[in-house]
mmCIF file of C-alpha atoms in Angstrom:
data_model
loop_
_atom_site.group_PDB
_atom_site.id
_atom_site.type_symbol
_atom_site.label_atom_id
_atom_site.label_comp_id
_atom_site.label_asym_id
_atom_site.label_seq_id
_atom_site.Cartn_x
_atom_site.Cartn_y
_atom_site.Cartn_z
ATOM 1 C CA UNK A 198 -5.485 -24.223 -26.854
ATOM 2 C CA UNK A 199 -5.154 -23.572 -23.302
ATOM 3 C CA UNK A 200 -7.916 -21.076 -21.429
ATOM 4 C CA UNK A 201 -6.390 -17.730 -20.270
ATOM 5 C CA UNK A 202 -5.504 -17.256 -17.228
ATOM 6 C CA UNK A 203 -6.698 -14.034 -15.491
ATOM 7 C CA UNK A 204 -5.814 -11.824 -11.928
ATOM 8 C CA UNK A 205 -8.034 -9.631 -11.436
ATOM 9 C CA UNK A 206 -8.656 -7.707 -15.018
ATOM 10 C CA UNK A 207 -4.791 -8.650 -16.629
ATOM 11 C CA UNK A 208 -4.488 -11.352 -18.855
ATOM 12 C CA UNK A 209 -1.087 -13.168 -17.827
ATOM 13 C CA UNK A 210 0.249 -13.473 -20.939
ATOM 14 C CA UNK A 211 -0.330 -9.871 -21.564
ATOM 15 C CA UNK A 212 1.252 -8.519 -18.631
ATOM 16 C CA UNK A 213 4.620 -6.286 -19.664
ATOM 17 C CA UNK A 214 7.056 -3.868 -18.615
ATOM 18 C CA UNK A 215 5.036 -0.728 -17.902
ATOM 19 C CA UNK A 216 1.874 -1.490 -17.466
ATOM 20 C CA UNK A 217 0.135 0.384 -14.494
ATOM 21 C CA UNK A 218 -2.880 -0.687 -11.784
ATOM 22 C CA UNK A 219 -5.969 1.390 -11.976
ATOM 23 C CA UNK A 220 -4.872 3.804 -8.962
ATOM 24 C CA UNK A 221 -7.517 3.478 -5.972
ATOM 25 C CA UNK A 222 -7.808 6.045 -2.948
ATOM 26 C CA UNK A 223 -8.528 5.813 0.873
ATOM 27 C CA UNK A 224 -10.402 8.085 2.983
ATOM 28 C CA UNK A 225 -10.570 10.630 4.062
ATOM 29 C CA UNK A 226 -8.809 8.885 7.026
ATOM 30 C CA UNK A 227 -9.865 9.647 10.204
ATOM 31 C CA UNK A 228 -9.214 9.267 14.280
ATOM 32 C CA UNK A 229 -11.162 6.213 14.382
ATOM 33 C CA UNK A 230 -9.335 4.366 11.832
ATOM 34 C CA UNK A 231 -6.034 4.633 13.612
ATOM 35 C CA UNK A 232 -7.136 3.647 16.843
ATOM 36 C CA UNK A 233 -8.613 0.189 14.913
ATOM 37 C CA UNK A 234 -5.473 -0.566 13.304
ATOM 38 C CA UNK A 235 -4.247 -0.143 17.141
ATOM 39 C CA UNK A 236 -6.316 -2.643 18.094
ATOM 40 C CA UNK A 237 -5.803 -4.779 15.570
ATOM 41 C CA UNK A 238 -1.911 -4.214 15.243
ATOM 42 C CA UNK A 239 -1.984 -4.090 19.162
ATOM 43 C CA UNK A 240 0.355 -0.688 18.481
ATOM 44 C CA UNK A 241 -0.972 1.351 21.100
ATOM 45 C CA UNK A 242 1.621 4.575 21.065
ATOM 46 C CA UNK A 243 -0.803 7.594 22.512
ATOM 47 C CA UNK A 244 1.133 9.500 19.137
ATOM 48 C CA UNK A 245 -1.735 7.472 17.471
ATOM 49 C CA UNK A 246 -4.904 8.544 19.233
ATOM 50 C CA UNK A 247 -4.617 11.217 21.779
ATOM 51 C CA UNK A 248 -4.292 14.444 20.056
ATOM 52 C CA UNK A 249 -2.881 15.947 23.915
ATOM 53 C CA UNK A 250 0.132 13.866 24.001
ATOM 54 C CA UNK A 251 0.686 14.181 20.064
ATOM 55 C CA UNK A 252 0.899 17.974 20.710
ATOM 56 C CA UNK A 253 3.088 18.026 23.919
ATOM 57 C CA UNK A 254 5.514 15.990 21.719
ATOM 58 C CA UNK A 255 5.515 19.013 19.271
ATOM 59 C CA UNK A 256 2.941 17.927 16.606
ATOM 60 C CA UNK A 257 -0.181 18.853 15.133
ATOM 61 C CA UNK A 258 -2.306 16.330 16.092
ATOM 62 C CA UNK A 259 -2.353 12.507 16.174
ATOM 63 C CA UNK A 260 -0.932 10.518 12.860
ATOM 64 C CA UNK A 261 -1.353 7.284 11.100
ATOM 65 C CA UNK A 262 0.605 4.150 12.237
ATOM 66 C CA UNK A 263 2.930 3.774 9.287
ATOM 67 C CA UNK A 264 2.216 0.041 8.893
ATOM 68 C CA UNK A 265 -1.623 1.478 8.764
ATOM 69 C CA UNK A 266 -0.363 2.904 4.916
ATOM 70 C CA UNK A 267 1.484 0.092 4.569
ATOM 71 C CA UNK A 268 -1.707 -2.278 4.844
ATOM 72 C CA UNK A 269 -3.416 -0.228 2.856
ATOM 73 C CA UNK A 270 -0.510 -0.231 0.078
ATOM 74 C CA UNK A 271 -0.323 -4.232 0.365
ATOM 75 C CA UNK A 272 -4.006 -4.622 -0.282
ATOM 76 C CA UNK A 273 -4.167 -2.223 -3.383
ATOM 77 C CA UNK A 274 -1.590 -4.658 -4.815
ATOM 78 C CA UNK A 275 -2.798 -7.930 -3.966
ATOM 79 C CA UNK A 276 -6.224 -6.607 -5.191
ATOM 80 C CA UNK A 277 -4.073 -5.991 -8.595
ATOM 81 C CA UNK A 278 -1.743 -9.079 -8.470
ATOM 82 C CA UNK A 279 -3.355 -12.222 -6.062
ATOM 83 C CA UNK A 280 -2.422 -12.468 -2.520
ATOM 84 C CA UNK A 281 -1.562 -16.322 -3.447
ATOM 85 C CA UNK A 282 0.439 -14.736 -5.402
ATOM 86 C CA UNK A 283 3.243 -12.663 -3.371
ATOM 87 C CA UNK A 284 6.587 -13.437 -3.379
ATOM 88 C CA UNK A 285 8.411 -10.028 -1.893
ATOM 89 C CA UNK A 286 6.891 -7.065 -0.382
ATOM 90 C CA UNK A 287 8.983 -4.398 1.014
ATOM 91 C CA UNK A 288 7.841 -0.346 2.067
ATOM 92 C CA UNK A 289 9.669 2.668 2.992
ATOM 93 C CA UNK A 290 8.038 5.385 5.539
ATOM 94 C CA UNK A 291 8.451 8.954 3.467
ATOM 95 C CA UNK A 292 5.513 11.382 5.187
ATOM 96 C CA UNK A 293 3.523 11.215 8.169
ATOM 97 C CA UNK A 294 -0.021 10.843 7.777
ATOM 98 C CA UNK A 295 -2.703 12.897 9.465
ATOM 99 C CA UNK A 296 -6.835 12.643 9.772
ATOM 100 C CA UNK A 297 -8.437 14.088 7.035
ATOM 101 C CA UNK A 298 -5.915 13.012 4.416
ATOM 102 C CA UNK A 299 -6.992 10.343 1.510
ATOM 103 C CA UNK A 300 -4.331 8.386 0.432
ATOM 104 C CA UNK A 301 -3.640 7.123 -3.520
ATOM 105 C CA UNK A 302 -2.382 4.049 -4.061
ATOM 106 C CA UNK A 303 -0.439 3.757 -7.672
ATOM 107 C CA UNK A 304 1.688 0.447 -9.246
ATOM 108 C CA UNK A 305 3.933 -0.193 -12.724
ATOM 109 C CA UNK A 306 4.970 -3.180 -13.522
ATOM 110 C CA UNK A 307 8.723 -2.798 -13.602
ATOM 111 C CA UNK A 308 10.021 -6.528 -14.556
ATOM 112 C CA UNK A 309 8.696 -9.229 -16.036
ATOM 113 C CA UNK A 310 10.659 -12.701 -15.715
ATOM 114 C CA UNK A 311 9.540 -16.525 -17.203
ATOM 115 C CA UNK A 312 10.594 -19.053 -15.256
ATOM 116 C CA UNK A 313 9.593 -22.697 -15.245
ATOM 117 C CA UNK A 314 7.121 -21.751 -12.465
ATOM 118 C CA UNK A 315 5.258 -18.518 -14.314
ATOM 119 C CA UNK A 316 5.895 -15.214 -14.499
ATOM 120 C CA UNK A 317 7.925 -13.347 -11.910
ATOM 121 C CA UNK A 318 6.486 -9.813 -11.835
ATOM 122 C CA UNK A 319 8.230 -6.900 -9.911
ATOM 123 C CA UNK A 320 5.974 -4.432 -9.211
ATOM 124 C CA UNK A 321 6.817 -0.327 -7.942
ATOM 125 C CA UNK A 322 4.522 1.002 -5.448
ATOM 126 C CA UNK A 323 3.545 4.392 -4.354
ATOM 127 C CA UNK A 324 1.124 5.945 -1.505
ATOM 128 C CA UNK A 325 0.611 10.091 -2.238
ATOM 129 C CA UNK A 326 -1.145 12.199 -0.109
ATOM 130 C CA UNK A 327 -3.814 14.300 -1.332
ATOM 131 C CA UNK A 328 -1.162 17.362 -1.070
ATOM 132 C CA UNK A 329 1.089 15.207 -3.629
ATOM 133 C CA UNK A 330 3.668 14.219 -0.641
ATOM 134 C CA UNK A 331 4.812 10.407 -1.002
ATOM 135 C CA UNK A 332 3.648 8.753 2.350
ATOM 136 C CA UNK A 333 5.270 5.405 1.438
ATOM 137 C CA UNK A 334 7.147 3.600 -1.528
ATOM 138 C CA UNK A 335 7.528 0.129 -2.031
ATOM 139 C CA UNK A 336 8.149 -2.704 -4.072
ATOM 140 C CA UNK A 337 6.840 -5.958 -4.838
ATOM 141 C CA UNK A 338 7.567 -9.502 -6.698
ATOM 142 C CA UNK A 339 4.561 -11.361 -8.165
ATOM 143 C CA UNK A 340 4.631 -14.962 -9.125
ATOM 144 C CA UNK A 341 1.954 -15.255 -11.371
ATOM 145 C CA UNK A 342 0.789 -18.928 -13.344
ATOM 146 C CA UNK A 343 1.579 -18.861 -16.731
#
């Protein structure tokens, strides 16, 4: 008999229509955060880090790079999943972000295909703000060993 075959904490052969990560959260986020994922992204818009120029433009204060929540929504799910094992990964921007706010990260697996390779797992994503508000949806496919 063949050993199981584990990511993370899901058995492969388990893994079925519904299932759901354990949810993790981020932050609170802060100033400093953003202007690192500047850095890193090289996305330097002054939106990002200089609360002046965010408030001449008509908001509160400086916000999150959406491809900030995006990173952080790509690592809850490889953490879940296997970055080895992506396949698809695609977000949509809902909210805007602000320091201060801690972000939860939530999955369900929403397809599960054999194919002569493994298991092709499609995976729905969601970012909420601690007010409830959806910063950022997305989707994922999973090929996972069998």
């Amino acid at each position: 008999m063949p050993a199981s075959i584990k990511v993370g904490d899901i058995e492969v052969g388990d893994i079925k229509v519904g299932d759901m990560a354990e949810e993790r959260s981020f932050g609170p986020l802060t100033r400093e955060m953003f202007v690192r994922y500047a850095g890193a992204s090289g996305d330097f818009n002054p939106m990002h880090y200089d609360d002046e120029y965010a408030r001449s433009a008509g908001f509160p204060s400086v916000f999150a790079q959406g491809m900030y929540q995006a990173g952080l929504l790509s690592t809850f799910a490889t953490d879940w999943l296997g970055p080895d094992n992506v396949r698809r990964f695609q977000v949509r921007f809902r909210e805007q972000v602000w320091p201060g706010d801690v972000l939860t990260c939530r999955g369900e697996v929403v397809g599960v295909e054999a194919g002569e390779e493994g298991r092709l797992v499609t995976v729905r994503l969601t970012c909420t703000r601690q007010t409830g508000g959806v910063a950022v949806t997305g989707s994922a496919d999973f090929l996972l060993p069998d």
